[in-house]
mmCIF file of C-alpha atoms in Angstrom:
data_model
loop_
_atom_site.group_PDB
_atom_site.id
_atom_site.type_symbol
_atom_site.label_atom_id
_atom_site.label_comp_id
_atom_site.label_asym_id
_atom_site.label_seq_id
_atom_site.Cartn_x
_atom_site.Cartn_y
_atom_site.Cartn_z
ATOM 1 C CA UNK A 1 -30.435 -56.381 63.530
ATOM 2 C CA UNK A 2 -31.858 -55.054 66.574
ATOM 3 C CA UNK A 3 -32.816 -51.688 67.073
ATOM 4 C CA UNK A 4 -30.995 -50.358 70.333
ATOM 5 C CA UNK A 5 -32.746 -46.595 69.626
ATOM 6 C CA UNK A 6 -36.294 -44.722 68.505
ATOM 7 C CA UNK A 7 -36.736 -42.869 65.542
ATOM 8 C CA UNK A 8 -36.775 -39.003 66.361
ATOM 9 C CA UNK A 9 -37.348 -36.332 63.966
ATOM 10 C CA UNK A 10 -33.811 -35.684 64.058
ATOM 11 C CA UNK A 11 -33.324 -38.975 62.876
ATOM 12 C CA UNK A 12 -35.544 -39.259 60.118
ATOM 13 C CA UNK A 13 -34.379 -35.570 58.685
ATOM 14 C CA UNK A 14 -30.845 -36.814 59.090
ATOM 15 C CA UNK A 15 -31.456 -39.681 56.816
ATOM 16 C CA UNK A 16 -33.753 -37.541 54.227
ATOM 17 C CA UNK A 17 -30.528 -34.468 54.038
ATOM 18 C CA UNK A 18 -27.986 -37.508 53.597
ATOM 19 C CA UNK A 19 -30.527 -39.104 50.889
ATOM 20 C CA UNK A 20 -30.841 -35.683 49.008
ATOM 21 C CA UNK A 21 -27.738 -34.006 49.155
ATOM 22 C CA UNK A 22 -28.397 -31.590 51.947
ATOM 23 C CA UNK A 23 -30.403 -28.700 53.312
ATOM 24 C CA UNK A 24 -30.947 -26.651 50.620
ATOM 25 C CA UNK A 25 -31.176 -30.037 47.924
ATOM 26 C CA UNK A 26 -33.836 -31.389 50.546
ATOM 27 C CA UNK A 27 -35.920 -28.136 50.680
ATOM 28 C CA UNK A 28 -35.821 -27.532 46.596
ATOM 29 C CA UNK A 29 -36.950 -31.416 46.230
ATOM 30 C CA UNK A 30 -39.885 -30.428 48.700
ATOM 31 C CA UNK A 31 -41.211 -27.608 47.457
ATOM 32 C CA UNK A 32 -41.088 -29.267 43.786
ATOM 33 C CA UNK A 33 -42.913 -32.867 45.212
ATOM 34 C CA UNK A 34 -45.083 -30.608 46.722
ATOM 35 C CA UNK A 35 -46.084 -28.247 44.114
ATOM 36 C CA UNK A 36 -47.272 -24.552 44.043
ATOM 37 C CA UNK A 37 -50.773 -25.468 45.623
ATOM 38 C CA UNK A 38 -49.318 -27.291 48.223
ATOM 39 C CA UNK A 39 -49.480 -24.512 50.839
ATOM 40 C CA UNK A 40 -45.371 -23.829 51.185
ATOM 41 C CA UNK A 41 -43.803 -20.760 52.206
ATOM 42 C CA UNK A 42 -42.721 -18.629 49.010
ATOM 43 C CA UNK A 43 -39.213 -18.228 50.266
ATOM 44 C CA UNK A 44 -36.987 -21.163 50.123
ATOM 45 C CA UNK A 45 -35.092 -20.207 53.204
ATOM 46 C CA UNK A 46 -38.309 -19.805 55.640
ATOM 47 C CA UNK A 47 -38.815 -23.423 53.712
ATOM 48 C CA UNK A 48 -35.454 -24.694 55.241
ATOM 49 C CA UNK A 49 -35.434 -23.169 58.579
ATOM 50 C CA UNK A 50 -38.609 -24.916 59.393
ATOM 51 C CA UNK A 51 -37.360 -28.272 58.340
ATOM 52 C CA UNK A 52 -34.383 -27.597 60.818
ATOM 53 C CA UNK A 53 -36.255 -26.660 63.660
ATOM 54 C CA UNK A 54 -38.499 -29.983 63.260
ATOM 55 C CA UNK A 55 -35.201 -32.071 63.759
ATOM 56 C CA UNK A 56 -35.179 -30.474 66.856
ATOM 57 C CA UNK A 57 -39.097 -31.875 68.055
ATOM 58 C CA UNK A 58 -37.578 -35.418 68.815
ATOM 59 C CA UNK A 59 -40.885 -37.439 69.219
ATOM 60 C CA UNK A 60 -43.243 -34.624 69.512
ATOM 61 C CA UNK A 61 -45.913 -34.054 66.744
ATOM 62 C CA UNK A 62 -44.374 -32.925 63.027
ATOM 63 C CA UNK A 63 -47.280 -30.209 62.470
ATOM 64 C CA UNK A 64 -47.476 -29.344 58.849
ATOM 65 C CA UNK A 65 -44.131 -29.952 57.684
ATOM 66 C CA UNK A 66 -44.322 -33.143 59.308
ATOM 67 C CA UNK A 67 -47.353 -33.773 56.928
ATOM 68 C CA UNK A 68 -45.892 -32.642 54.046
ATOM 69 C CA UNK A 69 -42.666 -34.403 54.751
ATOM 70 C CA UNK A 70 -44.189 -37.802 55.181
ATOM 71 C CA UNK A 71 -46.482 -37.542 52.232
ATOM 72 C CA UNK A 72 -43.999 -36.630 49.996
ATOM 73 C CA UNK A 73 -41.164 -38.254 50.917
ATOM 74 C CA UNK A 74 -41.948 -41.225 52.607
ATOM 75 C CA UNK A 75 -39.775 -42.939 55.200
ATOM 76 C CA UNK A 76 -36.418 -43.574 54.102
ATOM 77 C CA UNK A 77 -35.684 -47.565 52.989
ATOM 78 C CA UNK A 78 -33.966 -48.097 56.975
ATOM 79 C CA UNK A 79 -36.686 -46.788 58.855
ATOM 80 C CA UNK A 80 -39.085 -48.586 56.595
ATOM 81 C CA UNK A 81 -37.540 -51.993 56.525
ATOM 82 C CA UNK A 82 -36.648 -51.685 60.213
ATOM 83 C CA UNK A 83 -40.479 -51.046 60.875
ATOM 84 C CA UNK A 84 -41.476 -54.016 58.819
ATOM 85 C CA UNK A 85 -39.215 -56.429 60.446
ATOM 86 C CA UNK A 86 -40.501 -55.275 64.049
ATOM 87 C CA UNK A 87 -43.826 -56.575 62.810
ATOM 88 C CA UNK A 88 -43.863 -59.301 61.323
ATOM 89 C CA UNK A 89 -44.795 -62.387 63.031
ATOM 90 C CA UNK A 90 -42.585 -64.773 60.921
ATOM 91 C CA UNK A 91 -39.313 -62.060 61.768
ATOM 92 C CA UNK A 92 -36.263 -63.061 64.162
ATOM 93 C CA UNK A 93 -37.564 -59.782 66.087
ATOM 94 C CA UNK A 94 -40.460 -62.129 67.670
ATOM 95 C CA UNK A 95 -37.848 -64.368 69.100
ATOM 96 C CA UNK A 96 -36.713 -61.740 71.336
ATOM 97 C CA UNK A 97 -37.963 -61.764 74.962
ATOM 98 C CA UNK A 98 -41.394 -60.076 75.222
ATOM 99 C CA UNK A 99 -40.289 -57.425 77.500
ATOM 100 C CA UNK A 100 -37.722 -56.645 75.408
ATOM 101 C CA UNK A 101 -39.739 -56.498 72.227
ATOM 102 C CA UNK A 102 -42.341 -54.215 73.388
ATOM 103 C CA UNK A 103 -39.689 -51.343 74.908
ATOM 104 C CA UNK A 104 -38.454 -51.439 71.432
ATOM 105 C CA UNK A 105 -41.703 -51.223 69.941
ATOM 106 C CA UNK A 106 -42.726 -48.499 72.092
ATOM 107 C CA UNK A 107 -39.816 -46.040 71.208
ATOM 108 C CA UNK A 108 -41.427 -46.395 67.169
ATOM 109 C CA UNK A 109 -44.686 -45.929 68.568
ATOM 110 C CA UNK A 110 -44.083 -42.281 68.584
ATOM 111 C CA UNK A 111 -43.784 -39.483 66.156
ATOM 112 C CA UNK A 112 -42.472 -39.471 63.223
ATOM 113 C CA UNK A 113 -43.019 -43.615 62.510
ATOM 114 C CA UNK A 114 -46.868 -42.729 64.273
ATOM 115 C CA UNK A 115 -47.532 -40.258 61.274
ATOM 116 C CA UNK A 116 -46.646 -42.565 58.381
ATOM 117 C CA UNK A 117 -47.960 -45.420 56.892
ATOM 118 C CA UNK A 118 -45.355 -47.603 58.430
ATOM 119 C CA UNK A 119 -47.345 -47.227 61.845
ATOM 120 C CA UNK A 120 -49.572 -50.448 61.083
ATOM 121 C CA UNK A 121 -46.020 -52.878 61.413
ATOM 122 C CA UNK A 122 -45.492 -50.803 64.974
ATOM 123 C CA UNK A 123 -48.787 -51.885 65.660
ATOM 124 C CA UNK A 124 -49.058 -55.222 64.329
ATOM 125 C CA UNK A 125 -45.830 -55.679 66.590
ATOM 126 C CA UNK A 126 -47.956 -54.643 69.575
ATOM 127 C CA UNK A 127 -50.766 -56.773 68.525
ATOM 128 C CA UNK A 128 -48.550 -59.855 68.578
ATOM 129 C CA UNK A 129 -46.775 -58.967 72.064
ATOM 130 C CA UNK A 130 -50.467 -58.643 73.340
ATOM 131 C CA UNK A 131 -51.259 -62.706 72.111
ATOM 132 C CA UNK A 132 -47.847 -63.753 73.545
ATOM 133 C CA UNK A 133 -49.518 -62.406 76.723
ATOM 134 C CA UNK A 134 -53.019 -63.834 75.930
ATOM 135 C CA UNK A 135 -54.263 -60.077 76.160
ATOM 136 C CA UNK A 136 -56.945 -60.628 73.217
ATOM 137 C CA UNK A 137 -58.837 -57.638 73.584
ATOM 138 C CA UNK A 138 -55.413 -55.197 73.370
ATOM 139 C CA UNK A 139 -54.360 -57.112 70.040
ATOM 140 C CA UNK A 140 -57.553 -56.511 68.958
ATOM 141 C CA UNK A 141 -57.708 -52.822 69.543
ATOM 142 C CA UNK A 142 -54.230 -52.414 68.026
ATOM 143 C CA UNK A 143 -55.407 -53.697 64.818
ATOM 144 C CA UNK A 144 -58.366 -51.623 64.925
ATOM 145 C CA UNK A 145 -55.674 -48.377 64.761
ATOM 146 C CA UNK A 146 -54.691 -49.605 62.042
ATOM 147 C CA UNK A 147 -54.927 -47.486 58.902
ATOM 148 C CA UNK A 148 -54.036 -47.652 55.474
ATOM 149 C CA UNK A 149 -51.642 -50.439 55.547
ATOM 150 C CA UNK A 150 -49.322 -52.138 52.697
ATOM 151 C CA UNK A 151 -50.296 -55.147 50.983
ATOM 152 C CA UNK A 152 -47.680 -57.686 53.705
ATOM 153 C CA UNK A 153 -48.792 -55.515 56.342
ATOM 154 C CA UNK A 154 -52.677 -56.111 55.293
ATOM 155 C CA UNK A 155 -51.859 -59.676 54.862
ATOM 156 C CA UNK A 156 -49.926 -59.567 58.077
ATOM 157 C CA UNK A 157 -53.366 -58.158 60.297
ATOM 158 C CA UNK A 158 -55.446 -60.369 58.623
ATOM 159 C CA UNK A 159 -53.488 -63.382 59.673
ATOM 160 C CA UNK A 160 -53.607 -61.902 63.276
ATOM 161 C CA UNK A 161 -57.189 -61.779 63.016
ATOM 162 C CA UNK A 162 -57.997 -65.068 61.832
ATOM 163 C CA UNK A 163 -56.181 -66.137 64.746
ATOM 164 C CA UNK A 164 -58.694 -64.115 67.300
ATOM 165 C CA UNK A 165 -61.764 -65.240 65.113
ATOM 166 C CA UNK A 166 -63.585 -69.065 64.820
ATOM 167 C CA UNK A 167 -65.757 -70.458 62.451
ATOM 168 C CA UNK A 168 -67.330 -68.847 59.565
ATOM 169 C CA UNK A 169 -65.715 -65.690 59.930
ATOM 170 C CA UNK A 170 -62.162 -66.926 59.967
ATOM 171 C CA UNK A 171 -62.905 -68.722 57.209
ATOM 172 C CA UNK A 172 -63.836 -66.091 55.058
ATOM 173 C CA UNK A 173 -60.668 -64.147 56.652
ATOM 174 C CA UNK A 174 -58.286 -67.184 55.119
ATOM 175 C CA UNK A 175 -59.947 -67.245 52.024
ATOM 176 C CA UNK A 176 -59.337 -63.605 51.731
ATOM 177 C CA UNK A 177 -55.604 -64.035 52.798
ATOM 178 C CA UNK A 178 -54.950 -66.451 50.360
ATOM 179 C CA UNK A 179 -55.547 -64.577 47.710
ATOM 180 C CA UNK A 180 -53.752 -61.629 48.810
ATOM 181 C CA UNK A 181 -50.521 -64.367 49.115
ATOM 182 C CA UNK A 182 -51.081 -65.688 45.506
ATOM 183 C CA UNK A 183 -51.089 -61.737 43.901
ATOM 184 C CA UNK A 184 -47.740 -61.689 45.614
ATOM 185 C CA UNK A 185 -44.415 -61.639 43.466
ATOM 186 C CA UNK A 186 -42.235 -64.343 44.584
ATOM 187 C CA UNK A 187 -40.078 -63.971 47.417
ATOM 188 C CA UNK A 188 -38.868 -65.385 50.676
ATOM 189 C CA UNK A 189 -41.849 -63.198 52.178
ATOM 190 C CA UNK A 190 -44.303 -64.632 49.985
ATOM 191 C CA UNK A 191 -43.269 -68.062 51.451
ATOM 192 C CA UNK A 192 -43.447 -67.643 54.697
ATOM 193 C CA UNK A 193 -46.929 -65.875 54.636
ATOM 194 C CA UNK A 194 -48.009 -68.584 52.290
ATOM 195 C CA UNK A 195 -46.309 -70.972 54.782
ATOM 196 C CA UNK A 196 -48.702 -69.081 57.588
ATOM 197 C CA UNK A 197 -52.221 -69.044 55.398
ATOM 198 C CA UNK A 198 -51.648 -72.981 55.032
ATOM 199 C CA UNK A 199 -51.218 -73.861 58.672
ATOM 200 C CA UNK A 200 -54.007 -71.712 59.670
ATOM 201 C CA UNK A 201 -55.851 -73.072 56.796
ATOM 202 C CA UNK A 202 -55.504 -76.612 57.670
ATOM 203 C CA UNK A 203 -55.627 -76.106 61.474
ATOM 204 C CA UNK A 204 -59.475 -74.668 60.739
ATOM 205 C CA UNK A 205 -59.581 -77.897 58.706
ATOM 206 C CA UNK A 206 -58.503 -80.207 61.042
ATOM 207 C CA UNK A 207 -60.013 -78.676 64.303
ATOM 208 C CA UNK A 208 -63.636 -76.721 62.917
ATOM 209 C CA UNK A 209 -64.343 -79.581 60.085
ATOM 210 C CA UNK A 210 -62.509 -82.442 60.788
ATOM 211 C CA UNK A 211 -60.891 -82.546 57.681
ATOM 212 C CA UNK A 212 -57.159 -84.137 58.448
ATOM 213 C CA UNK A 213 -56.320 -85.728 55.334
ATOM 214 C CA UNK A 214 -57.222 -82.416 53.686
ATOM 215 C CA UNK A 215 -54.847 -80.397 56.064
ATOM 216 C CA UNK A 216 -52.355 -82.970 55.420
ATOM 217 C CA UNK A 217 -52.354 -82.214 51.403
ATOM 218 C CA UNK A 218 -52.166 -78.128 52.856
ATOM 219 C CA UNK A 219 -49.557 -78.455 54.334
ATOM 220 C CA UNK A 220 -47.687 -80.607 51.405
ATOM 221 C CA UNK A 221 -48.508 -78.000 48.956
ATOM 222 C CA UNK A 222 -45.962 -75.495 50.341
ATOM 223 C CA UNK A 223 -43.255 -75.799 48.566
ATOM 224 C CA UNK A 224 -40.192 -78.104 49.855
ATOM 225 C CA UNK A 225 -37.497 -76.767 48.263
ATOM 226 C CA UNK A 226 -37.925 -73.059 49.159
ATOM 227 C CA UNK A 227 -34.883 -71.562 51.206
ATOM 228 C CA UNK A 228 -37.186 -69.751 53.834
ATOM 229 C CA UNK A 229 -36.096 -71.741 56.719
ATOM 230 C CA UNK A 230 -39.441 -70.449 58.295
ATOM 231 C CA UNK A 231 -41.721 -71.625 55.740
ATOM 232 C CA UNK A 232 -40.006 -75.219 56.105
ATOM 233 C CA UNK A 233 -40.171 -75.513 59.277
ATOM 234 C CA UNK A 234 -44.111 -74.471 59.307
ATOM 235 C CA UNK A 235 -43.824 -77.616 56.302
ATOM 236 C CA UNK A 236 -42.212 -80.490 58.110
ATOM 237 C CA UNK A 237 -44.100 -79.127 61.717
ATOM 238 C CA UNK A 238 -47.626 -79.370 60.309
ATOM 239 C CA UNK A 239 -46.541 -82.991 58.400
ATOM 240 C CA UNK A 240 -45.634 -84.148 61.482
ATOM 241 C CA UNK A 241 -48.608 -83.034 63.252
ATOM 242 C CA UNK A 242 -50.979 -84.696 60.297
ATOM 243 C CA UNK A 243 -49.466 -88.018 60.206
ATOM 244 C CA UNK A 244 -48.986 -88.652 64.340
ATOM 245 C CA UNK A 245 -53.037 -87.951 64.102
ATOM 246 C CA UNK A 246 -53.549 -90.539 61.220
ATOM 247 C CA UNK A 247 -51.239 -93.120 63.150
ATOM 248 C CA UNK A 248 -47.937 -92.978 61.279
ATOM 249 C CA UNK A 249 -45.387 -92.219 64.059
ATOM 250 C CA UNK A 250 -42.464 -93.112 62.208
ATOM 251 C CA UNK A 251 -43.272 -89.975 59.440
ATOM 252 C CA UNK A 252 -44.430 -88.257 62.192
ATOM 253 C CA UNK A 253 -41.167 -87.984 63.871
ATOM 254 C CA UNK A 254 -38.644 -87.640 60.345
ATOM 255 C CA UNK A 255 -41.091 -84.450 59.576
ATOM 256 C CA UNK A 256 -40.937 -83.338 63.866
ATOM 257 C CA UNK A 257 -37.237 -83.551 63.430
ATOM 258 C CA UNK A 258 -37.162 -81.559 60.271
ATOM 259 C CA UNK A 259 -39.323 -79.315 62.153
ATOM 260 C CA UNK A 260 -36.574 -79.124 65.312
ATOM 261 C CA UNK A 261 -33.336 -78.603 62.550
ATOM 262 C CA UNK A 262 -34.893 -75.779 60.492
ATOM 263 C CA UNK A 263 -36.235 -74.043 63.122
ATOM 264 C CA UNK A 264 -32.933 -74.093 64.790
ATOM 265 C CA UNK A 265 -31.196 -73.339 61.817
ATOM 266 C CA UNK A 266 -33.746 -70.178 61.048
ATOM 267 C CA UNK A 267 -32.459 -69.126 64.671
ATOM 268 C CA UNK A 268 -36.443 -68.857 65.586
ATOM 269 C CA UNK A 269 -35.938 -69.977 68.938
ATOM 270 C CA UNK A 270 -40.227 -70.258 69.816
ATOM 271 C CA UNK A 271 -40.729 -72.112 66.758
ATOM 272 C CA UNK A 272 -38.060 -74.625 67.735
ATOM 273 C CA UNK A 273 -40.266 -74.935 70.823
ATOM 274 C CA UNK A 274 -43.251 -75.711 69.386
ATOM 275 C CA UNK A 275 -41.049 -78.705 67.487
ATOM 276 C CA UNK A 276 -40.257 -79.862 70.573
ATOM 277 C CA UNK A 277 -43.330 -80.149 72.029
ATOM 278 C CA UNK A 278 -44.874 -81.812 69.274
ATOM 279 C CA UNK A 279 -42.023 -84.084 69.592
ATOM 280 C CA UNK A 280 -42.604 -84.979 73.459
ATOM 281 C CA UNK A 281 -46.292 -85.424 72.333
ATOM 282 C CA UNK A 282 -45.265 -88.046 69.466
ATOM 283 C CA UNK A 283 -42.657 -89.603 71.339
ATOM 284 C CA UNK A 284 -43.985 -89.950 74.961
ATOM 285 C CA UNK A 285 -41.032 -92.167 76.152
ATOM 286 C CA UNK A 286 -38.994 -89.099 75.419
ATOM 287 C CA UNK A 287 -41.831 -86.023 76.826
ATOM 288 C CA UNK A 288 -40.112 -85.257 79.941
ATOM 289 C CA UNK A 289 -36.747 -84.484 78.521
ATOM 290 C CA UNK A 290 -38.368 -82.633 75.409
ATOM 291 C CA UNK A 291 -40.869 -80.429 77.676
ATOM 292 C CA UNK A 292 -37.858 -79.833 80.019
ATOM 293 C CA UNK A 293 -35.821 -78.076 77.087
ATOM 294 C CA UNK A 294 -38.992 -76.669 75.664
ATOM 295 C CA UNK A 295 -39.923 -74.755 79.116
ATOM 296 C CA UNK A 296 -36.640 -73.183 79.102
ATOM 297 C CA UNK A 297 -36.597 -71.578 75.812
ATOM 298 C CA UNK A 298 -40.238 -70.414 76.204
ATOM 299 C CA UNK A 299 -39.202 -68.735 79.921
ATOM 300 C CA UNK A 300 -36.330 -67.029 78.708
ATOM 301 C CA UNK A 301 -37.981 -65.985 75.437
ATOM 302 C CA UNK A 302 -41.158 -64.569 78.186
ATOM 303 C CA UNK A 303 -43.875 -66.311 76.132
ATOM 304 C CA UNK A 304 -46.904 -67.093 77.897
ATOM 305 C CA UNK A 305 -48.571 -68.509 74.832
ATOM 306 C CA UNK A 306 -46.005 -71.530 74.881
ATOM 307 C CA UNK A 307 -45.548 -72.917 78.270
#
């Protein structure tokens, strides 16, 4: 799924007339979501020519009806979904080169997606291009914009911001998080951000308190058998990672192999990188090939962060 176009006005009506049956259906639904206080036009038809003439806007501002539209309705299940998926970190939208990634971001960062809720994944998507490109200060001021998210996308920004944080305060950032993961129903998602809060967990442990065992028993405690490919390979990376550090190189390579496969088999190309790397570091006999095919994912995939 990758988006190859915006999301007008025109799109976004489009979707709402095909949800609700058509013009007239749409306008009726509106004015009774919106109720007689709401500030609507008494005649139906004024109601309806309005709503056609803001599919004509494309990306410009909705005005009122854009309001109302947004508040009552919502953003149908594609837009919303599609949003979602171009911001989270854990998403095979991240794998995509970062050029190519932030053109597509930038077409959502526009009216109507910039009026709805569903702007804090557009800018959580921005936030993450800006740390592929070691640009703290722009990540940072993109999750400042960001207002009255969902609970993944609150989870989602605080993960982002434990990651430009140290000490105390991300600390008290992952203890937040991981709460916010455990209120979560189970899922696939809930994995993979659990997956997320235990490697940043542990890598506070192992790097701020020198706590390795500890992170090892972190990152054991996500769960094995789930079928998020992403949350196993976070698993079997951060295993591999524990025991090279606490001298056990054979482990340290099964769980570094695991790491490779699932990444591989996820289709998350920069995670597959990482695996590699960790590899070459385990394996030193082997580094030059490993870095070799790890240098050439990360330059195609345009990700500073990894080379």
């Amino acid at each position: 799924m990758i988006p190859d176009i915006g999301c007008s006005w025109e799109r976004y009506l489009t979707l709402l007339v095909s949800a609700h049956g058509g013009w007239t259906a749409l306008t009726h639904t509106l004015i009774r979501r919106a109720g007689p206080d709401a500030g609507l036009p008494v005649d139906p038809g004024s109601i309806e020519r309005a709503l056609r003439r803001l599919r004509t806007k494309g990306n410009a501002p909705g005005g009122q009806y854009g309001v109302w539209l947004i508040r009552h309705f919502g953003l149908p299940t594609p837009l919303e979904e599609t949003a979602r998926w171009m911001g989270q970190y854990h998403s095979r939208f991240s794998d995509l080169p970062v050029s190519l990634r932030e053109t597509q971001l930038w077409l959502w960062d526009r009216p109507p997606i910039s009026e709805s809720p569903a702007s804090a994944w557009i800018h959580l998507g921005l936030a993450s291009v800006a740390l592929r490109r070691n640009d703290f200060e722009a990540a940072r001021a993109r999750l400042a914009a960001i207002s009255s998210p969902s609970p993944l996308a609150r989870i989602e920004a605080d993960l982002l911001a434990g990651r430009l944080t140290f000490g105390v305060e991300r600390a008290a950032i992952l203890a937040d998080v991981g709460k916010q993961v455990s209120s979560l129903a189970p899922s696939e998602d809930r994995d993979c951000y659990y997956a997320r809060w235990a490697d940043q967990h542990a890598y506070h442990l192992i790097h701020t308190e020198n706590l390795l065992p500890e992170a090892k028993t972190v990152y054991e405690s996500i769960p094995a058998d789930t079928p998020a490919l992403f949350a196993q390979f976070r698993r079997h990376h951060g295993l591999a990672y524990c025991h090279w550090k606490l001298d056990d190189t054979k482990t340290a390579v099964h769980h570094a192999t695991l790491a490779i496969q699932h990444a591989g088999d996820a289709g998350l190309l920069r995670f597959r990188v990482m695996a590699l790397q960790l590899l070459a570091h385990i394996t030193p006999t082997n580094a030059p090939t490993l870095h070799q095919r790890a240098n050439q994912i990360a330059t195609t995939l345009e990700h500073a962060d990894l080379t």
